[in-house]
């Protein structure tokens, strides 16, 4: 179990580093938060998978750990705040007073 725990921690570090290196603009939170989320989620998912599978399939436990770590780390991604993806206003600008319609009484 000790070797698997180290493998889960290493998987979390790799997932966190890959997220930060591949899409740094998508993670405005600190590097420690992103990497810490990846490591903790990999450890928790790996331990749960290990006990669920009775330790019979260590490769599957590591795969589940990597998947859960990637999914939970992606929750921190903020593509709307990325510098190259500014939101574009999709509606036409309104004229002043155009939304008011005066009906004769």
PDB file of N, CA and C in Angstrom, residues 48-99:
ATOM      1  N   UNK A  48      -9.532   5.074  -2.104  1.00  0.00           N
ATOM      2  CA  UNK A  48     -10.888   4.520  -2.244  1.00  0.00           C
ATOM      3  C   UNK A  48     -10.903   3.402  -3.277  1.00  0.00           C
ATOM      4  N   UNK A  49     -10.222   3.607  -4.405  1.00  0.00           N
ATOM      5  CA  UNK A  49     -10.173   2.569  -5.441  1.00  0.00           C
ATOM      6  C   UNK A  49      -9.428   1.335  -4.938  1.00  0.00           C
ATOM      7  N   UNK A  50      -8.363   1.534  -4.176  1.00  0.00           N
ATOM      8  CA  UNK A  50      -7.604   0.398  -3.650  1.00  0.00           C
ATOM      9  C   UNK A  50      -8.480  -0.470  -2.749  1.00  0.00           C
ATOM     10  N   UNK A  51      -9.199   0.156  -1.842  1.00  0.00           N
ATOM     11  CA  UNK A  51     -10.032  -0.621  -0.931  1.00  0.00           C
ATOM     12  C   UNK A  51     -11.280  -1.177  -1.612  1.00  0.00           C
ATOM     13  N   UNK A  52     -11.774  -0.484  -2.615  1.00  0.00           N
ATOM     14  CA  UNK A  52     -12.934  -0.987  -3.350  1.00  0.00           C
ATOM     15  C   UNK A  52     -12.571  -2.220  -4.164  1.00  0.00           C
ATOM     16  N   UNK A  53     -11.395  -2.212  -4.755  1.00  0.00           N
ATOM     17  CA  UNK A  53     -10.946  -3.344  -5.580  1.00  0.00           C
ATOM     18  C   UNK A  53     -10.175  -4.384  -4.772  1.00  0.00           C
ATOM     19  N   UNK A  54     -10.133  -4.232  -3.451  1.00  0.00           N
ATOM     20  CA  UNK A  54      -9.431  -5.144  -2.552  1.00  0.00           C
ATOM     21  C   UNK A  54      -7.942  -5.263  -2.851  1.00  0.00           C
ATOM     22  N   UNK A  55      -7.366  -4.257  -3.449  1.00  0.00           N
ATOM     23  CA  UNK A  55      -5.938  -4.252  -3.738  1.00  0.00           C
ATOM     24  C   UNK A  55      -5.518  -5.223  -4.824  1.00  0.00           C
ATOM     25  N   UNK A  56      -6.482  -5.786  -5.532  1.00  0.00           N
ATOM     26  CA  UNK A  56      -6.169  -6.798  -6.537  1.00  0.00           C
ATOM     27  C   UNK A  56      -5.688  -6.201  -7.863  1.00  0.00           C
ATOM     28  N   UNK A  57      -6.080  -4.977  -8.148  1.00  0.00           N
ATOM     29  CA  UNK A  57      -5.757  -4.367  -9.435  1.00  0.00           C
ATOM     30  C   UNK A  57      -5.074  -3.013  -9.214  1.00  0.00           C
ATOM     31  N   UNK A  58      -3.774  -3.007  -8.937  1.00  0.00           N
ATOM     32  CA  UNK A  58      -3.107  -1.722  -8.665  1.00  0.00           C
ATOM     33  C   UNK A  58      -3.073  -0.790  -9.877  1.00  0.00           C
ATOM     34  N   UNK A  59      -2.984  -1.340 -11.067  1.00  0.00           N
ATOM     35  CA  UNK A  59      -2.968  -0.480 -12.259  1.00  0.00           C
ATOM     36  C   UNK A  59      -4.309   0.225 -12.434  1.00  0.00           C
ATOM     37  N   UNK A  60      -5.389  -0.481 -12.154  1.00  0.00           N
ATOM     38  CA  UNK A  60      -6.711   0.138 -12.245  1.00  0.00           C
ATOM     39  C   UNK A  60      -6.869   1.224 -11.184  1.00  0.00           C
ATOM     40  N   UNK A  61      -6.323   0.993 -10.005  1.00  0.00           N
ATOM     41  CA  UNK A  61      -6.396   1.996  -8.938  1.00  0.00           C
ATOM     42  C   UNK A  61      -5.642   3.257  -9.338  1.00  0.00           C
ATOM     43  N   UNK A  62      -4.500   3.100  -9.975  1.00  0.00           N
ATOM     44  CA  UNK A  62      -3.729   4.259 -10.425  1.00  0.00           C
ATOM     45  C   UNK A  62      -4.455   4.989 -11.555  1.00  0.00           C
ATOM     46  N   UNK A  63      -5.086   4.239 -12.441  1.00  0.00           N
ATOM     47  CA  UNK A  63      -5.868   4.862 -13.519  1.00  0.00           C
ATOM     48  C   UNK A  63      -7.063   5.633 -12.990  1.00  0.00           C
ATOM     49  N   UNK A  64      -7.752   5.062 -12.023  1.00  0.00           N
ATOM     50  CA  UNK A  64      -8.883   5.754 -11.401  1.00  0.00           C
ATOM     51  C   UNK A  64      -8.392   7.004 -10.676  1.00  0.00           C
ATOM     52  N   UNK A  65      -7.247   6.890 -10.032  1.00  0.00           N
ATOM     53  CA  UNK A  65      -6.658   8.030  -9.335  1.00  0.00           C
ATOM     54  C   UNK A  65      -6.342   9.157 -10.304  1.00  0.00           C
ATOM     55  N   UNK A  66      -5.769   8.832 -11.436  1.00  0.00           N
ATOM     56  CA  UNK A  66      -5.425   9.854 -12.439  1.00  0.00           C
ATOM     57  C   UNK A  66      -6.677  10.510 -13.016  1.00  0.00           C
ATOM     58  N   UNK A  67      -7.700   9.706 -13.292  1.00  0.00           N
ATOM     59  CA  UNK A  67      -8.942  10.249 -13.852  1.00  0.00           C
ATOM     60  C   UNK A  67      -9.630  11.184 -12.866  1.00  0.00           C
ATOM     61  N   UNK A  68      -9.737  10.749 -11.618  1.00  0.00           N
ATOM     62  CA  UNK A  68     -10.392  11.590 -10.611  1.00  0.00           C
ATOM     63  C   UNK A  68      -9.597  12.866 -10.367  1.00  0.00           C
ATOM     64  N   UNK A  69      -8.285  12.760 -10.367  1.00  0.00           N
ATOM     65  CA  UNK A  69      -7.456  13.938 -10.163  1.00  0.00           C
ATOM     66  C   UNK A  69      -7.634  14.934 -11.302  1.00  0.00           C
ATOM     67  N   UNK A  70      -7.675  14.457 -12.523  1.00  0.00           N
ATOM     68  CA  UNK A  70      -7.867  15.349 -13.668  1.00  0.00           C
ATOM     69  C   UNK A  70      -9.247  16.001 -13.637  1.00  0.00           C
ATOM     70  N   UNK A  71     -10.257  15.233 -13.281  1.00  0.00           N
ATOM     71  CA  UNK A  71     -11.609  15.796 -13.238  1.00  0.00           C
ATOM     72  C   UNK A  71     -11.748  16.852 -12.152  1.00  0.00           C
ATOM     73  N   UNK A  72     -11.234  16.575 -10.974  1.00  0.00           N
ATOM     74  CA  UNK A  72     -11.376  17.541  -9.889  1.00  0.00           C
ATOM     75  C   UNK A  72     -10.467  18.763 -10.071  1.00  0.00           C
ATOM     76  N   UNK A  73      -9.352  18.586 -10.735  1.00  0.00           N
ATOM     77  CA  UNK A  73      -8.504  19.740 -11.023  1.00  0.00           C
ATOM     78  C   UNK A  73      -9.146  20.621 -12.082  1.00  0.00           C
ATOM     79  N   UNK A  74      -9.874  20.034 -13.006  1.00  0.00           N
ATOM     80  CA  UNK A  74     -10.521  20.823 -14.054  1.00  0.00           C
ATOM     81  C   UNK A  74     -11.631  21.706 -13.500  1.00  0.00           C
ATOM     82  N   UNK A  75     -12.107  21.411 -12.301  1.00  0.00           N
ATOM     83  CA  UNK A  75     -13.123  22.266 -11.691  1.00  0.00           C
ATOM     84  C   UNK A  75     -12.555  23.657 -11.405  1.00  0.00           C
ATOM     85  N   UNK A  76     -11.260  23.728 -11.153  1.00  0.00           N
ATOM     86  CA  UNK A  76     -10.621  25.007 -10.868  1.00  0.00           C
ATOM     87  C   UNK A  76     -10.382  25.856 -12.113  1.00  0.00           C
ATOM     88  N   UNK A  77     -10.503  25.275 -13.295  1.00  0.00           N
ATOM     89  CA  UNK A  77     -10.214  25.999 -14.539  1.00  0.00           C
ATOM     90  C   UNK A  77     -11.247  27.091 -14.764  1.00  0.00           C
ATOM     91  N   UNK A  78     -10.769  28.252 -15.172  1.00  0.00           N
ATOM     92  CA  UNK A  78     -11.637  29.395 -15.465  1.00  0.00           C
ATOM     93  C   UNK A  78     -11.332  29.910 -16.865  1.00  0.00           C
ATOM     94  N   UNK A  79     -11.865  29.259 -17.907  1.00  0.00           N
ATOM     95  CA  UNK A  79     -11.566  29.723 -19.265  1.00  0.00           C
ATOM     96  C   UNK A  79     -12.155  31.095 -19.567  1.00  0.00           C
ATOM     97  N   UNK A  80     -13.177  31.505 -18.817  1.00  0.00           N
ATOM     98  CA  UNK A  80     -13.758  32.819 -19.075  1.00  0.00           C
ATOM     99  C   UNK A  80     -12.827  33.956 -18.658  1.00  0.00           C
ATOM    100  N   UNK A  81     -11.862  33.677 -17.787  1.00  0.00           N
ATOM    101  CA  UNK A  81     -10.918  34.704 -17.354  1.00  0.00           C
ATOM    102  C   UNK A  81      -9.601  34.682 -18.113  1.00  0.00           C
ATOM    103  N   UNK A  82      -9.459  33.765 -19.045  1.00  0.00           N
ATOM    104  CA  UNK A  82      -8.213  33.667 -19.806  1.00  0.00           C
ATOM    105  C   UNK A  82      -8.042  34.910 -20.674  1.00  0.00           C
ATOM    106  N   UNK A  83      -6.810  35.327 -20.853  1.00  0.00           N
ATOM    107  CA  UNK A  83      -6.533  36.573 -21.574  1.00  0.00           C
ATOM    108  C   UNK A  83      -6.938  36.509 -23.042  1.00  0.00           C
ATOM    109  N   UNK A  84      -6.804  35.348 -23.664  1.00  0.00           N
ATOM    110  CA  UNK A  84      -7.107  35.247 -25.084  1.00  0.00           C
ATOM    111  C   UNK A  84      -8.565  34.905 -25.360  1.00  0.00           C
ATOM    112  N   UNK A  85      -9.383  34.788 -24.323  1.00  0.00           N
ATOM    113  CA  UNK A  85     -10.794  34.441 -24.513  1.00  0.00           C
ATOM    114  C   UNK A  85     -11.680  35.440 -23.792  1.00  0.00           C
ATOM    115  N   UNK A  86     -11.629  36.657 -24.193  1.00  0.00           N
ATOM    116  CA  UNK A  86     -12.497  37.669 -23.610  1.00  0.00           C
ATOM    117  C   UNK A  86     -13.924  37.459 -24.096  1.00  0.00           C
ATOM    118  N   UNK A  87     -14.908  37.648 -23.226  1.00  0.00           N
ATOM    119  CA  UNK A  87     -16.288  37.480 -23.669  1.00  0.00           C
ATOM    120  C   UNK A  87     -16.665  38.550 -24.693  1.00  0.00           C
ATOM    121  N   UNK A  88     -17.371  38.132 -25.694  1.00  0.00           N
ATOM    122  CA  UNK A  88     -17.800  39.037 -26.751  1.00  0.00           C
ATOM    123  C   UNK A  88     -19.285  39.291 -26.560  1.00  0.00           C
ATOM    124  N   UNK A  89     -19.668  40.557 -26.630  1.00  0.00           N
ATOM    125  CA  UNK A  89     -21.079  40.895 -26.490  1.00  0.00           C
ATOM    126  C   UNK A  89     -21.786  40.500 -27.776  1.00  0.00           C
ATOM    127  N   UNK A  90     -22.769  39.629 -27.668  1.00  0.00           N
ATOM    128  CA  UNK A  90     -23.399  39.065 -28.855  1.00  0.00           C
ATOM    129  C   UNK A  90     -24.587  39.871 -29.353  1.00  0.00           C
ATOM    130  N   UNK A  91     -25.062  40.798 -28.578  1.00  0.00           N
ATOM    131  CA  UNK A  91     -26.252  41.544 -28.969  1.00  0.00           C
ATOM    132  C   UNK A  91     -25.858  42.878 -29.597  1.00  0.00           C
ATOM    133  N   UNK A  92     -26.761  43.367 -30.391  1.00  0.00           N
ATOM    134  CA  UNK A  92     -26.523  44.673 -30.981  1.00  0.00           C
ATOM    135  C   UNK A  92     -26.680  45.741 -29.907  1.00  0.00           C
ATOM    136  N   UNK A  93     -25.902  46.789 -29.995  1.00  0.00           N
ATOM    137  CA  UNK A  93     -26.076  47.863 -29.008  1.00  0.00           C
ATOM    138  C   UNK A  93     -27.431  48.539 -29.200  1.00  0.00           C
ATOM    139  N   UNK A  94     -28.048  48.866 -28.109  1.00  0.00           N
ATOM    140  CA  UNK A  94     -29.356  49.513 -28.160  1.00  0.00           C
ATOM    141  C   UNK A  94     -29.190  51.019 -28.192  1.00  0.00           C
ATOM    142  N   UNK A  95     -30.140  51.654 -28.866  1.00  0.00           N
ATOM    143  CA  UNK A  95     -30.163  53.106 -28.848  1.00  0.00           C
ATOM    144  C   UNK A  95     -30.755  53.569 -27.537  1.00  0.00           C
ATOM    145  N   UNK A  96     -30.404  54.729 -27.150  1.00  0.00           N
ATOM    146  CA  UNK A  96     -30.949  55.269 -25.905  1.00  0.00           C
ATOM    147  C   UNK A  96     -32.455  55.446 -26.056  1.00  0.00           C
ATOM    148  N   UNK A  97     -33.205  54.859 -25.172  1.00  0.00           N
ATOM    149  CA  UNK A  97     -34.661  54.989 -25.186  1.00  0.00           C
ATOM    150  C   UNK A  97     -35.357  54.069 -26.158  1.00  0.00           C
ATOM    151  N   UNK A  98     -34.628  53.195 -26.842  1.00  0.00           N
ATOM    152  CA  UNK A  98     -35.252  52.324 -27.835  1.00  0.00           C
ATOM    153  C   UNK A  98     -36.103  51.238 -27.187  1.00  0.00           C
ATOM    154  N   UNK A  99     -35.833  50.922 -25.948  1.00  0.00           N
ATOM    155  CA  UNK A  99     -36.586  49.861 -25.293  1.00  0.00           C
ATOM    156  C   UNK A  99     -37.927  50.348 -24.750  1.00  0.00           C
TER     157      UNK A  99
END
